[in-house]
């Protein structure tokens, strides 16, 4: 048995034997967890900003408020299997009645969870390795299991924060809290939580300006300020303008970057600085100035907020900022339970209503590899030919709506890197010697 402590293997397990079981369990447990833990979970950066602004509106953000961020060390690989399975069992017993899980009983869920945890294997240097601690980092069920284990661990912190009208939330292995207590008392609380479970260790910071996900948060004399955060090591790289991608991909890059900036920046001056950062990054990646200016103007014109672009109008910006945040609000998971029945009922009504009307066109999706040269006009040319030669009167294909999608050329990594073990290792017979090497991560 070989112990590897200095390395942490990260293995692609897309076609692993137990991957379908991983996905099946995740599809059953994640909606249940999202519903139970919604109030103490950050879904995204936008959701995080929403909760911060709500906290400020309620009058809980004071000049003395400190922000606390805590990072959990190696969450996926450090959760104990026995403890995680016990937590999963208690969670399902307590909450499974609130959300139907395809008629699965708790014992079946635990048996399936044991199956996938015991079958995390990979091949390296002509040897088989088996993970004997924690869960694999790639499969989706690992995150659901880690979240359920952490949900038990964080209950004391949640109750402590709620009793003081303070904010608490977690995004997988990142925790964010607010506090108006002394730094010494906050440290005492966090040190106590750090020692509660030997498998869960945290690194924390207590300041009035911190970063979480891609948001930078500041408390300026009791006023919240948020902006886009980038790690110091992050390179100013986006999709180059000269790459073989349809032009709408480049325009969408600009549109989504501006959307993100307005959602995360709390005031128009902060947004304007981020807009300049976006423009510089686009220029560094070969986007023509005219192309950038045109799509910037189109963004504000389309949303009817040109005064932000021209005059940095604060009131208009605040209205647009709140509008975009509200559009991103996550629906109440409790309503998901009734959606299938409502959809089925609506479908019946639609079918009855549409009786006697023309049948809806069938969709056909076709992919082609895009190239900026020869295939630049392929989409338009194909539709001309399709309409002329295939959609004539009484044609059997006149009821088909063709959707053309594009695929990019393969990279050198995809062409040259070998991603599978040799066939001999995958077809070992029972009488052949096999490596008993296993691995653990710290």
XYZ file of C-alpha atoms in Angstrom:
442
model
C 0.000 0.000 0.000
C 1.391 3.364 -1.030
C 0.384 6.607 0.650
C 0.469 9.687 -1.553
C 0.073 12.853 0.499
C 1.854 15.496 -1.590
C -0.375 15.110 -4.649
C -4.088 15.335 -5.321
C -5.098 13.458 -8.478
C -7.911 15.067 -10.466
C -9.393 12.549 -12.875
C -12.039 13.010 -15.572
C -14.771 10.466 -14.841
C -17.307 11.286 -17.540
C -17.628 7.667 -18.670
C -16.812 5.993 -15.348
C -18.800 2.805 -14.568
C -20.797 4.400 -11.742
C -21.331 7.808 -13.366
C -24.996 7.208 -14.177
C -25.638 6.264 -10.548
C -23.837 9.467 -9.478
C -26.114 11.513 -11.732
C -29.245 9.652 -10.612
C -28.533 10.298 -6.939
C -27.676 13.926 -7.590
C -30.939 14.477 -9.474
C -32.880 13.125 -6.488
C -30.967 14.791 -3.636
C -29.900 18.178 -4.948
C -33.451 19.612 -5.362
C -34.258 18.432 -1.830
C -31.132 20.040 -0.366
C -31.684 23.276 -2.322
C -35.165 23.527 -0.868
C -34.167 22.773 2.733
C -31.041 24.969 2.822
C -32.158 27.790 0.512
C -32.116 30.507 3.196
C -28.467 29.829 4.101
C -27.089 29.065 0.639
C -25.628 31.456 -1.913
C -26.700 30.232 -5.341
C -24.488 32.619 -7.320
C -22.684 35.947 -7.159
C -25.904 37.740 -8.070
C -27.810 35.969 -5.304
C -25.038 36.931 -2.884
C -25.318 40.632 -3.832
C -29.104 40.444 -3.461
C -28.845 39.102 0.074
C -26.258 41.744 1.011
C -28.440 44.580 -0.259
C -31.482 43.138 1.518
C -29.440 42.987 4.731
C -28.550 46.663 4.304
C -32.157 47.726 3.564
C -33.286 45.987 6.767
C -30.937 48.279 8.698
C -28.520 45.577 9.903
C -25.421 46.963 8.161
C -23.723 49.410 10.547
C -20.389 51.284 10.511
C -19.135 48.686 13.023
C -20.143 45.678 10.879
C -17.312 43.304 9.998
C -17.371 40.798 7.156
C -16.139 37.261 7.848
C -15.095 34.841 5.116
C -14.097 31.257 5.851
C -12.725 28.659 3.456
C -13.133 24.938 4.179
C -9.964 22.967 3.451
C -10.272 20.148 0.877
C -13.989 19.636 1.484
C -14.699 16.858 -1.027
C -11.720 14.693 -0.204
C -11.798 15.210 3.567
C -15.402 14.383 4.430
C -15.455 11.022 6.273
C -17.440 8.395 4.419
C -19.088 6.944 7.499
C -19.983 10.361 8.868
C -21.244 11.571 5.476
C -23.460 8.507 5.017
C -24.865 8.898 8.533
C -25.599 12.563 7.849
C -27.242 11.598 4.542
C -29.425 9.033 6.335
C -30.566 11.546 8.960
C -31.187 14.195 6.313
C -33.333 11.887 4.162
C -35.333 10.578 7.127
C -36.095 14.121 8.262
C -36.802 15.807 4.933
C -37.662 13.177 2.294
C -41.385 13.389 3.070
C -41.343 17.048 2.030
C -40.150 16.210 -1.470
C -40.903 13.051 -3.426
C -37.723 11.270 -4.551
C -39.080 8.946 -7.260
C -40.487 6.576 -4.596
C -37.000 5.740 -3.339
C -36.746 4.680 0.267
C -33.893 5.861 2.462
C -32.149 2.463 2.585
C -31.969 2.337 -1.223
C -30.407 5.794 -1.332
C -27.761 4.788 1.224
C -26.944 1.564 -0.659
C -26.520 3.479 -3.922
C -24.352 6.067 -2.162
C -22.126 3.281 -0.775
C -21.855 1.801 -4.267
C -20.541 4.976 -5.874
C -18.210 5.880 -2.995
C -16.570 2.463 -3.146
C -15.982 2.612 -6.908
C -13.797 5.694 -7.376
C -10.883 4.157 -9.310
C -8.440 5.287 -11.961
C -5.331 4.095 -13.801
C -1.988 5.896 -13.617
C 1.415 4.666 -14.717
C -0.003 1.184 -15.462
C -1.412 0.753 -11.953
C -4.906 0.813 -10.532
C -5.635 3.334 -7.798
C -8.668 3.420 -5.524
C -9.809 6.370 -3.429
C -10.286 5.264 0.175
C -11.209 8.572 1.779
C -13.727 11.251 0.880
C -15.498 11.499 -2.450
C -14.338 12.053 -6.014
C -14.124 15.725 -7.010
C -15.702 15.362 -10.451
C -19.029 13.512 -10.092
C -22.071 15.667 -9.229
C -23.287 13.565 -6.275
C -20.108 14.363 -4.328
C -21.156 17.996 -4.002
C -24.647 17.038 -2.777
C -23.151 14.683 -0.183
C -20.619 17.278 1.002
C -23.355 19.918 1.244
C -25.537 17.636 3.363
C -22.607 16.861 5.682
C -21.780 20.564 5.969
C -25.419 21.439 6.615
C -25.262 19.503 9.894
C -21.902 21.034 10.801
C -23.061 24.637 10.264
C -26.328 24.509 12.258
C -24.798 26.002 15.398
C -23.368 28.907 13.374
C -26.696 29.460 11.615
C -28.592 29.644 14.909
C -25.935 31.928 16.414
C -26.196 34.365 13.489
C -29.989 34.325 13.270
C -30.314 35.136 16.980
C -28.312 38.325 16.318
C -29.974 39.324 13.004
C -26.688 38.737 11.208
C -26.113 37.300 7.762
C -24.863 33.747 7.237
C -24.516 31.846 3.976
C -22.363 29.261 2.251
C -21.383 28.555 -1.344
C -20.040 24.958 -1.282
C -16.768 25.439 0.658
C -16.909 29.241 1.079
C -18.699 30.780 4.078
C -19.690 34.439 4.466
C -20.976 36.067 7.677
C -21.552 39.520 9.091
C -20.991 40.508 12.723
C -21.083 43.578 14.976
C -19.277 41.857 17.840
C -15.649 42.438 18.784
C -12.961 40.760 16.707
C -11.832 38.776 19.777
C -15.313 37.310 20.262
C -15.625 36.451 16.555
C -12.249 34.698 16.655
C -13.276 32.745 19.736
C -16.458 31.592 17.957
C -14.630 30.531 14.791
C -11.851 28.735 16.679
C -14.503 26.754 18.534
C -16.193 25.799 15.244
C -12.840 24.869 13.714
C -12.215 22.288 16.456
C -15.718 20.823 16.407
C -15.011 18.258 13.659
C -11.467 17.003 12.939
C -12.412 16.514 9.280
C -13.642 20.084 8.749
C -10.944 22.743 9.129
C -11.361 26.363 8.119
C -9.226 29.364 7.235
C -10.967 32.631 8.035
C -10.532 36.392 7.630
C -12.275 39.230 9.497
C -12.287 42.608 7.746
C -14.523 45.405 6.508
C -13.568 44.657 2.907
C -13.427 41.058 1.647
C -14.002 39.094 -1.544
C -16.301 36.128 -2.147
C -16.735 34.361 -5.487
C -16.220 37.194 -8.007
C -17.581 39.984 -5.777
C -15.551 42.484 -3.760
C -17.502 43.826 -0.754
C -16.728 46.947 1.279
C -18.343 48.527 4.317
C -17.771 52.272 3.979
C -19.129 53.895 7.145
C -22.203 51.670 7.127
C -22.781 51.890 3.372
C -22.410 48.767 1.234
C -20.222 48.910 -1.858
C -19.847 45.952 -4.215
C -17.782 45.511 -7.369
C -16.370 42.817 -9.643
C -13.423 40.944 -8.128
C -10.597 39.335 -10.082
C -7.816 37.306 -8.551
C -4.368 38.930 -8.841
C -3.124 35.968 -10.880
C -6.015 36.188 -13.377
C -4.881 36.932 -16.919
C -6.833 39.465 -19.042
C -7.813 36.751 -21.505
C -11.118 36.161 -23.268
C -12.015 34.632 -26.626
C -9.732 36.345 -29.202
C -11.459 38.231 -31.979
C -9.433 36.309 -34.592
C -10.645 32.878 -33.405
C -12.857 30.725 -35.615
C -16.166 31.520 -33.932
C -19.346 33.033 -35.370
C -19.418 36.780 -34.866
C -22.437 36.653 -32.546
C -20.271 34.776 -30.014
C -17.991 37.823 -29.729
C -20.921 40.234 -29.410
C -22.505 38.011 -26.738
C -19.233 38.153 -24.795
C -19.558 41.925 -24.554
C -23.243 41.775 -23.661
C -22.806 39.261 -20.830
C -19.752 41.094 -19.442
C -21.788 44.304 -19.155
C -24.720 42.429 -17.584
C -22.419 40.943 -14.968
C -20.879 44.359 -14.234
C -24.237 46.062 -13.658
C -25.504 43.229 -11.447
C -22.427 43.219 -9.225
C -21.473 46.931 -9.098
C -23.429 48.897 -6.498
C -23.030 52.388 -8.040
C -22.519 53.942 -11.437
C -18.912 55.102 -10.829
C -17.841 51.589 -9.847
C -19.624 50.245 -12.926
C -17.899 52.781 -15.167
C -14.508 51.617 -13.911
C -15.489 48.016 -14.638
C -16.706 49.054 -18.097
C -13.242 50.475 -18.805
C -11.671 47.217 -17.589
C -13.908 45.265 -19.982
C -12.936 47.547 -22.856
C -9.207 47.133 -22.145
C -9.529 43.328 -22.021
C -11.403 43.341 -25.337
C -8.708 45.508 -26.949
C -5.942 43.259 -25.627
C -7.677 40.293 -27.281
C -7.867 41.937 -30.688
C -11.430 43.314 -30.741
C -11.609 46.392 -33.035
C -12.509 49.664 -31.248
C -15.451 50.241 -33.628
C -16.829 46.772 -32.872
C -16.545 47.407 -29.122
C -18.144 50.858 -29.284
C -21.009 49.621 -31.460
C -21.939 46.755 -29.126
C -21.570 48.897 -26.021
C -24.047 51.362 -27.504
C -26.359 48.528 -28.586
C -26.430 47.133 -25.045
C -27.603 50.403 -23.476
C -29.935 51.208 -26.365
C -31.597 47.796 -26.228
C -32.239 48.179 -22.493
C -33.356 51.813 -22.887
C -30.703 53.152 -20.482
C -28.480 55.240 -22.771
C -28.198 57.933 -20.070
C -25.927 55.570 -18.124
C -23.512 55.284 -21.034
C -23.554 58.979 -21.945
C -23.986 60.808 -18.632
C -23.361 58.193 -15.884
C -26.846 58.915 -14.544
C -26.931 57.446 -11.013
C -30.713 57.191 -10.567
C -31.186 55.400 -13.887
C -28.327 53.080 -13.010
C -29.835 52.157 -9.633
C -33.169 51.331 -11.263
C -31.504 49.185 -13.921
C -29.242 47.520 -11.322
C -32.242 46.478 -9.193
C -34.187 45.356 -12.244
C -31.395 43.006 -13.350
C -30.996 41.639 -9.820
C -34.725 40.915 -9.565
C -34.700 39.160 -12.929
C -32.101 36.739 -11.575
C -34.041 35.808 -8.455
C -34.187 32.048 -7.945
C -37.714 30.671 -7.815
C -39.005 29.180 -4.597
C -38.070 25.458 -4.751
C -41.373 24.582 -3.061
C -43.136 25.518 -6.295
C -41.075 22.958 -8.250
C -43.091 20.118 -6.770
C -46.260 21.318 -8.490
C -44.664 22.187 -11.817
C -44.961 18.748 -13.522
C -48.682 18.528 -12.680
C -49.299 22.101 -13.824
C -47.357 21.518 -17.037
C -49.318 18.343 -17.748
C -52.608 20.161 -17.098
C -51.568 23.073 -19.304
C -50.502 20.666 -22.038
C -53.936 19.030 -22.065
C -55.616 22.422 -22.286
C -53.295 23.442 -25.116
C -53.923 20.206 -26.992
C -57.684 20.687 -26.694
C -57.430 24.327 -27.696
C -55.257 23.664 -30.724
C -57.470 20.939 -32.173
C -58.036 21.634 -35.834
C -55.153 24.078 -36.156
C -51.925 23.505 -38.138
C -49.483 21.185 -36.395
C -46.428 22.837 -34.863
C -43.284 22.487 -36.954
C -40.840 19.728 -36.105
C -37.371 20.958 -35.150
C -34.218 19.499 -36.643
C -30.832 20.529 -35.180
C -27.768 20.347 -37.447
C -24.197 21.123 -36.369
C -21.355 22.235 -38.608
C -17.750 23.180 -37.907
C -17.341 26.933 -38.211
C -14.485 28.597 -40.072
C -14.171 32.330 -40.571
C -13.237 31.842 -44.233
C -15.019 29.244 -46.398
C -17.961 28.632 -44.049
C -18.639 32.224 -43.087
C -21.776 32.373 -45.251
C -22.732 28.704 -44.884
C -25.766 29.438 -42.687
C -27.322 31.818 -45.211
C -26.476 29.652 -48.231
C -27.871 26.523 -46.616
C -31.200 28.166 -45.838
C -31.503 29.427 -49.421
C -30.926 25.928 -50.792
C -33.220 24.339 -48.194
C -36.087 26.686 -48.963
C -35.694 26.317 -52.744
C -35.186 22.557 -53.100
C -36.752 20.967 -50.009
C -39.646 23.162 -48.872
C -41.638 23.339 -52.103
C -45.424 22.949 -52.159
C -46.652 19.591 -50.790
C -43.120 18.655 -49.713
C -42.897 16.206 -46.795
C -40.164 18.411 -45.322
C -42.090 21.678 -45.356
C -43.125 20.978 -41.755
C -39.493 20.743 -40.563
C -37.781 23.779 -39.002
C -33.991 23.462 -39.368
C -31.764 24.944 -36.641
C -28.094 25.344 -37.561
C -25.558 25.176 -34.744
C -21.790 25.646 -34.885
C -18.944 23.626 -33.446
C -15.371 24.811 -33.065
C -12.323 23.036 -34.448
C -10.552 20.579 -32.149
C -7.668 21.917 -30.089
C -4.189 20.383 -29.984
C -5.005 19.075 -26.521
C -8.005 17.159 -27.869
C -6.010 15.799 -30.808
C -2.768 14.810 -29.069
C -3.473 13.946 -25.416
C -4.225 10.309 -24.649
C -7.059 10.198 -22.142
C -7.749 6.470 -21.743
C -5.639 3.669 -20.249
C -4.412 0.941 -22.560
C -6.836 -1.813 -23.554
C -4.791 -4.445 -21.662
C -5.353 -2.663 -18.357
C -9.076 -2.479 -19.026
C -9.322 -6.194 -19.823
C -7.329 -7.761 -16.955
C -8.325 -11.338 -16.199
C -8.970 -12.589 -12.688
C -5.819 -14.723 -12.648
C -3.521 -11.828 -13.599
C -1.704 -9.886 -10.853
C -3.179 -6.477 -10.093
C -1.759 -3.568 -8.149
C -3.199 -3.058 -4.699
C -1.970 0.521 -4.582
C -4.448 2.930 -3.049
C -4.274 6.631 -2.362
C -5.349 9.169 0.187
C -5.253 12.940 -0.017
C -4.536 15.372 2.752
